[in-house]
XYZ file of C-alpha atoms in Angstrom:
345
model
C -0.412 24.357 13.193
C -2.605 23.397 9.570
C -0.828 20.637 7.798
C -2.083 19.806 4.599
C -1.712 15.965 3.456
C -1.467 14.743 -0.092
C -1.445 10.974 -0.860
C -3.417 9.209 -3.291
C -6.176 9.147 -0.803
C -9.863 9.135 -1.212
C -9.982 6.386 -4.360
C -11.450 3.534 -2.338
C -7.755 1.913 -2.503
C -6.578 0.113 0.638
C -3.573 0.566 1.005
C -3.330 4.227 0.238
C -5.879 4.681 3.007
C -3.737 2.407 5.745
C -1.098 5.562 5.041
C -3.479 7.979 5.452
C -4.607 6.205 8.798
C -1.464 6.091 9.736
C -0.483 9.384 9.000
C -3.523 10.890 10.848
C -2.185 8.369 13.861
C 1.365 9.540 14.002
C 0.646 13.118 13.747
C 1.770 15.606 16.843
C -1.663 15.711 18.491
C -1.082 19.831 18.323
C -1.373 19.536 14.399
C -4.588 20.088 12.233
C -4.317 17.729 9.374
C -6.006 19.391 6.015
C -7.046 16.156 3.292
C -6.336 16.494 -0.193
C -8.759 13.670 -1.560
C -10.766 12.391 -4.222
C -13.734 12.200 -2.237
C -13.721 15.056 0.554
C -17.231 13.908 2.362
C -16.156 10.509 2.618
C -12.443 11.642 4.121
C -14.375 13.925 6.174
C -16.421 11.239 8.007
C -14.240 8.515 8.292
C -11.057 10.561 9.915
C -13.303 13.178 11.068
C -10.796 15.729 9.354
C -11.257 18.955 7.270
C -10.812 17.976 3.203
C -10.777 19.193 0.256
C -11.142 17.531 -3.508
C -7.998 16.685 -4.839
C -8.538 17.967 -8.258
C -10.089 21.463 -7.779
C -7.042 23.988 -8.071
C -8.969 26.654 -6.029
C -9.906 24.277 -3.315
C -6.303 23.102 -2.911
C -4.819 26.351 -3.251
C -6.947 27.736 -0.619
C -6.200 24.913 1.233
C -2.160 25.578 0.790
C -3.056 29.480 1.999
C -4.499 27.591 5.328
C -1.599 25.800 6.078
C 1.941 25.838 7.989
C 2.936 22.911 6.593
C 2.619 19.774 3.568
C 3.081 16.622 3.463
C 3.835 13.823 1.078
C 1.509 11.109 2.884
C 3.706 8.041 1.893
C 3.454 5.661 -1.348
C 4.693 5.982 -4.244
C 3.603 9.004 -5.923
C 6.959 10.053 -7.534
C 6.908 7.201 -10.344
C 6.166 7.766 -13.818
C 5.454 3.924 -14.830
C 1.928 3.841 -14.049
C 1.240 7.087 -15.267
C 3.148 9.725 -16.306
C 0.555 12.782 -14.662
C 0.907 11.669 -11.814
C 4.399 12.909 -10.944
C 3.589 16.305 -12.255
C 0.668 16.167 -10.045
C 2.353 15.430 -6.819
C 5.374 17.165 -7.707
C 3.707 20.410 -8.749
C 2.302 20.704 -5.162
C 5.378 20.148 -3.696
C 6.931 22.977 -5.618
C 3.787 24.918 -5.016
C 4.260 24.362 -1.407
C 8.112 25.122 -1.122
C 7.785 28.584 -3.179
C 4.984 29.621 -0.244
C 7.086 28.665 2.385
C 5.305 26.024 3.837
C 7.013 23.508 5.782
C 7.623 20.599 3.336
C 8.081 16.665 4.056
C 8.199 13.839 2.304
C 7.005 10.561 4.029
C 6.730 7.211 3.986
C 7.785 7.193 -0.102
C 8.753 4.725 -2.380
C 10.444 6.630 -5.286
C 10.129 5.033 -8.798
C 10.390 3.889 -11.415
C 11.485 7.315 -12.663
C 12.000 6.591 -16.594
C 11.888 10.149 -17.930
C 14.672 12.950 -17.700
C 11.607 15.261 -16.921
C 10.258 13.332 -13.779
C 13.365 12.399 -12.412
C 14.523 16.089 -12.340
C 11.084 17.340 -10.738
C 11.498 14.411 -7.915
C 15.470 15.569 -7.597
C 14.311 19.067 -6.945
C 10.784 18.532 -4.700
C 12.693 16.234 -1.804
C 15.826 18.467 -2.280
C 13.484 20.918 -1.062
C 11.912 18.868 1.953
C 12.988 19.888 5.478
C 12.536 16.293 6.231
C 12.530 12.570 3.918
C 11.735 9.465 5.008
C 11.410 6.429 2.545
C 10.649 2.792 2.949
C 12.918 0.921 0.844
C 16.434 0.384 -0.099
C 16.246 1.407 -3.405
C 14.546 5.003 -2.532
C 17.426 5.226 -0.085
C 20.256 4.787 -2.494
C 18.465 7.124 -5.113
C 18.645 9.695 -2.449
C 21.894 9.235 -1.884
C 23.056 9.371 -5.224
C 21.318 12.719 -5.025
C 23.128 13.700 -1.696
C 19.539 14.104 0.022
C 19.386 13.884 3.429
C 16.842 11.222 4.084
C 15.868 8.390 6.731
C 14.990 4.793 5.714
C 12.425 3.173 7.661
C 9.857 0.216 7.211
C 6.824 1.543 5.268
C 4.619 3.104 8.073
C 1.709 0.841 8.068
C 3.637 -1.787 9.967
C 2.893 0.436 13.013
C -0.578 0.792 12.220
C -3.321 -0.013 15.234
C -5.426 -3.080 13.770
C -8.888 -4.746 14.782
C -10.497 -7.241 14.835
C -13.046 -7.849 12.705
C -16.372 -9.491 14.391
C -17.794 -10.788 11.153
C -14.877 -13.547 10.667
C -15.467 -15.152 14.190
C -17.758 -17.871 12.895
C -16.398 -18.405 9.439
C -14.576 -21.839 9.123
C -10.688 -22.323 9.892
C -7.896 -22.380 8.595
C -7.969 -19.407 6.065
C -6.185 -18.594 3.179
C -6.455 -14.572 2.367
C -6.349 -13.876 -1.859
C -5.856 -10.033 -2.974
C -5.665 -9.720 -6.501
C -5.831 -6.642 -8.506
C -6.618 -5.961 -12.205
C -3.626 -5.522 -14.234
C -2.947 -5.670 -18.502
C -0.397 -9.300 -17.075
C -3.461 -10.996 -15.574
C -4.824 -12.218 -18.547
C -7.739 -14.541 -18.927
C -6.135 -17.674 -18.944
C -3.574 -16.884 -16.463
C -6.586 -16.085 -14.031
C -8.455 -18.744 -14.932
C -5.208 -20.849 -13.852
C -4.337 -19.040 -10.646
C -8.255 -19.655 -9.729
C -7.798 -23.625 -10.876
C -4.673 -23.863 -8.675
C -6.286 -22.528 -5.567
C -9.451 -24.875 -5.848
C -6.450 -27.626 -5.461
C -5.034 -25.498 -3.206
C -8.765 -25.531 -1.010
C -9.314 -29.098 -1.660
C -5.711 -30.030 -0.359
C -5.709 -27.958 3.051
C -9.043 -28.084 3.562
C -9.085 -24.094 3.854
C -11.808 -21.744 4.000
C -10.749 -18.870 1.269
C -11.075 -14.973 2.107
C -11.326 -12.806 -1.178
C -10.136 -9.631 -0.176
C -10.966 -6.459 -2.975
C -8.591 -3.774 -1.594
C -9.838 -1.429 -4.207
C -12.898 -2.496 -5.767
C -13.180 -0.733 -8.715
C -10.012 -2.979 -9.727
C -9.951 -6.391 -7.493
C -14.073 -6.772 -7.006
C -14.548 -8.331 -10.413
C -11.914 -10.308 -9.887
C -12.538 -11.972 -6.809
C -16.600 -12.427 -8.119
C -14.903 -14.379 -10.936
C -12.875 -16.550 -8.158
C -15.820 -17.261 -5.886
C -17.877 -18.513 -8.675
C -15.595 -21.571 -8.815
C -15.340 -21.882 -5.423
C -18.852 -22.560 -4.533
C -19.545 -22.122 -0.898
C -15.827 -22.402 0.532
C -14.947 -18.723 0.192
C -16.381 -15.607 0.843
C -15.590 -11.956 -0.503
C -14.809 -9.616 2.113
C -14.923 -5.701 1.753
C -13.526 -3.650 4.143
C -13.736 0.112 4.197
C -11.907 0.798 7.328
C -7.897 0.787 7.087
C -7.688 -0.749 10.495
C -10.497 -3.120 10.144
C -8.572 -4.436 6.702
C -5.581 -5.165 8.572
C -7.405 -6.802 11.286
C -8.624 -8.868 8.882
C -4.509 -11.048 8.959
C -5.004 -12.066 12.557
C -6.364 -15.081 12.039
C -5.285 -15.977 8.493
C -2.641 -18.652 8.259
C -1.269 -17.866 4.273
C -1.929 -14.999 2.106
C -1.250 -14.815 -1.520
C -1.374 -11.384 -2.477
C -0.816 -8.883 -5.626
C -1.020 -5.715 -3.321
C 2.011 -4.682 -1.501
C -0.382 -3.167 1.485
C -1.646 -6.525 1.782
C 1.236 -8.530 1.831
C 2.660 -5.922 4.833
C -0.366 -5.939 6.987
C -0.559 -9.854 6.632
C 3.112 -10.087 7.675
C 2.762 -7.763 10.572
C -0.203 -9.948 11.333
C 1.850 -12.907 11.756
C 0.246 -14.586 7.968
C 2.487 -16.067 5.700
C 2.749 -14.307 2.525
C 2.948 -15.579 -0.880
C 3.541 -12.488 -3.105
C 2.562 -12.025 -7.496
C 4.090 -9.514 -8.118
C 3.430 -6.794 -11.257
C 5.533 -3.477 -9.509
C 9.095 -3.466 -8.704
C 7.788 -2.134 -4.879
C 6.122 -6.015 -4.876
C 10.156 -6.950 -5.754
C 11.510 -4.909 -3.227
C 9.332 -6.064 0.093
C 9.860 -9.829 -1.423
C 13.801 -8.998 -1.027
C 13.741 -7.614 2.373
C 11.279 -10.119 4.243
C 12.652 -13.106 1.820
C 8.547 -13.365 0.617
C 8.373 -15.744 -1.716
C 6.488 -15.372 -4.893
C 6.315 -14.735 -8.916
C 6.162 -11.964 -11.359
C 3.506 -11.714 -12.789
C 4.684 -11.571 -16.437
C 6.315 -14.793 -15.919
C 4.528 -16.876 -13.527
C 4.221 -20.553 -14.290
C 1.876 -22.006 -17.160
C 1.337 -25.337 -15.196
C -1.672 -25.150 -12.898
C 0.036 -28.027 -11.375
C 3.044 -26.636 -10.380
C 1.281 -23.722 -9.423
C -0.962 -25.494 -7.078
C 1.760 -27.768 -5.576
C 4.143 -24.455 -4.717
C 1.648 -23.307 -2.946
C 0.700 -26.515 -1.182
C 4.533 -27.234 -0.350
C 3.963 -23.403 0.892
C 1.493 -24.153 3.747
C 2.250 -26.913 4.693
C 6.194 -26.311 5.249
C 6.786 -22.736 5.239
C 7.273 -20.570 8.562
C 5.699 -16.782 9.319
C 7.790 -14.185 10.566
C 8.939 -14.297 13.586
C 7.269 -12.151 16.511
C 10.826 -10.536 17.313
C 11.112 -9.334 13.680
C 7.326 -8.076 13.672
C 8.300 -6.412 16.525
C 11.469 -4.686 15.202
C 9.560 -3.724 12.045
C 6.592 -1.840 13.814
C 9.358 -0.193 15.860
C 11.095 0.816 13.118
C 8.254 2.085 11.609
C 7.558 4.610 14.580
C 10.821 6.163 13.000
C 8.614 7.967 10.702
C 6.166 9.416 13.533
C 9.476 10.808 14.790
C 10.286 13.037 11.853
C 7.157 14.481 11.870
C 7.587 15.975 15.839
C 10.920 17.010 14.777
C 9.342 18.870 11.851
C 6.034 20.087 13.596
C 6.919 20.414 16.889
């Protein structure tokens, strides 16, 4: 059986690749997985799978004409907040997909924001069309429900992703404090230039060597340059290609604070204590259910101070989760593998 995947994969984002990873992992080993991505070659030779660009309507639709079956790869790609082609995008494969037949699932999602009448009806129709639905977060859940959509609620799936260890970290200095931030219209100038003079307080109070994490360069590599440089030679910018390799990166981290939601999950199934910024209401949602602590963006403190000394009270007092929990999460997760055999098998 030819099951063709479509995520937001292929953009040299991290966390949309740990679902892809995953995905490919939890497949029935009898399925062929077909890659919608933005950069087929690359795909191709990291997951050693078949592609296909993303964007070019006869590739994908000769792609669709290969397959048995399509999948929603998790995140959030039914939201019209970030943009409002996206949904369109996503959702006009789904249809595309249902009308030929193909076996349809949506996995791993996170549905929203949904702010127009014209999303939220696509999204209403595309997973009441899905054989299967599996989403990650209370709030998905109780759209669903309000729909009457069948659907099971599950820990995103990259909490059962395989990590490694990464060889390169052995020698650097511990402890380690992980940063991922990301580019966004709320981190302005000045409140970057505070978040960077609170963690130089931070460094100089624990005595931490500081990991600058870009999980999508193109957005979080300028950023983290612009850290480092005040920082001098007590950090170090790590780039990591390889989804497993990324989370691998948590095992020997002691505190993360983190604007992507892929990080914060990885460090917490790492055993890292998470600190979360937060500038999506999926940031919100994961700081509800694991009690992460944390600001929005939009309204973080002004006072470097204050900031500094949170996160100092943070590390020095504040406890990871515990191993059971990890535990119960990852096996949660494995809920999603699940739906696929009972889909594909």
């Amino acid at each position: 059986m030819r099951v063709l995947l479509s995520g937001y994969y292929g953009q040299g984002n991290g966390g949309d690749e740990a679902l892809l990873a995953t995905l490919l992992q939890m497949l029935p080993s009898d399925v062929t997985p077909v890659v919608l991505s933005g950069n087929p070659q690359e795909t191709n030779q990291r997951y050693d799978v078949e592609s296909y660009h993303r964007m070019n309507f006869l590739q994908v639709l000769k792609a669709l004409r290969s397959c048995d079956g399509f999948i929603w790869g998790g995140g959030s790609l039914m939201q019209d907040v970030t943009s409002s082609v996206s949904p369109f995008y996503y959702g006009g494969l789904m249809a595309i997909a249902q009308v030929m037949g193909l076996k349809t699932v949506a996995w791993g999602q996170g549905i929203g924001p949904l702010l127009r009448f014209q999303t939220r009806w696509l999204a209403r129709q595309n997973f009441a069309g899905c054989l299967q639905v599996s989403v990650r977060d209370r709030q998905s859940s109780t759209l669903l429900s309000n729909w009457n959509i069948p659907h099971l609620l599950a820990p995103d799936p990259v909490w059962a992703l395989t990590s490694k260890t990464v060889p390169e970290l052995v020698s650097l200095p511990t402890p380690r404090i992980a940063v991922t931030l990301r580019n966004h219209r709320h981190l302005t100038d000045v409140r970057l230039a505070n978040l960077t003079e609170a963690l130089v307080s931070l460094q100089i109070a624990t005595q931490a060597f500081i990991l600058l994490l870009p999980f999508q360069k193109s957005e979080d590599l300028g950023i983290a340059e612009k850290i480092k440089s005040q920082l001098q030679n007590n950090s170090q910018i790590v780039c990591l290609e390889d989804p497993e390799l990324l989370k691998g990166v948590f095992q020997d981290v002691d505190m993360v604070i983190g604007m992507r939601l892929h990080s914060l999950i990885m460090a917490a199934s790492e055993g890292c204590r998470c600190f979360a910024i937060s500038y999506d209401p999926k940031i919100n949602r994961l700081m509800e259910e694991l009690q992460i602590p944390g600001w929005d963006l939009e309204n973080m403190p002004d006072d470097v101070d204050l900031i500094s000394k949170t996160w100092i009270d943070f590390y020095q007092s504040s406890e990871k989760l515990s191993s059971e929990k990890i535990k119960s999460l990852e096996t949660e997760a494995l809920s999603h593998q699940q739906l696929l055999i009972s889909v594909f098998n």
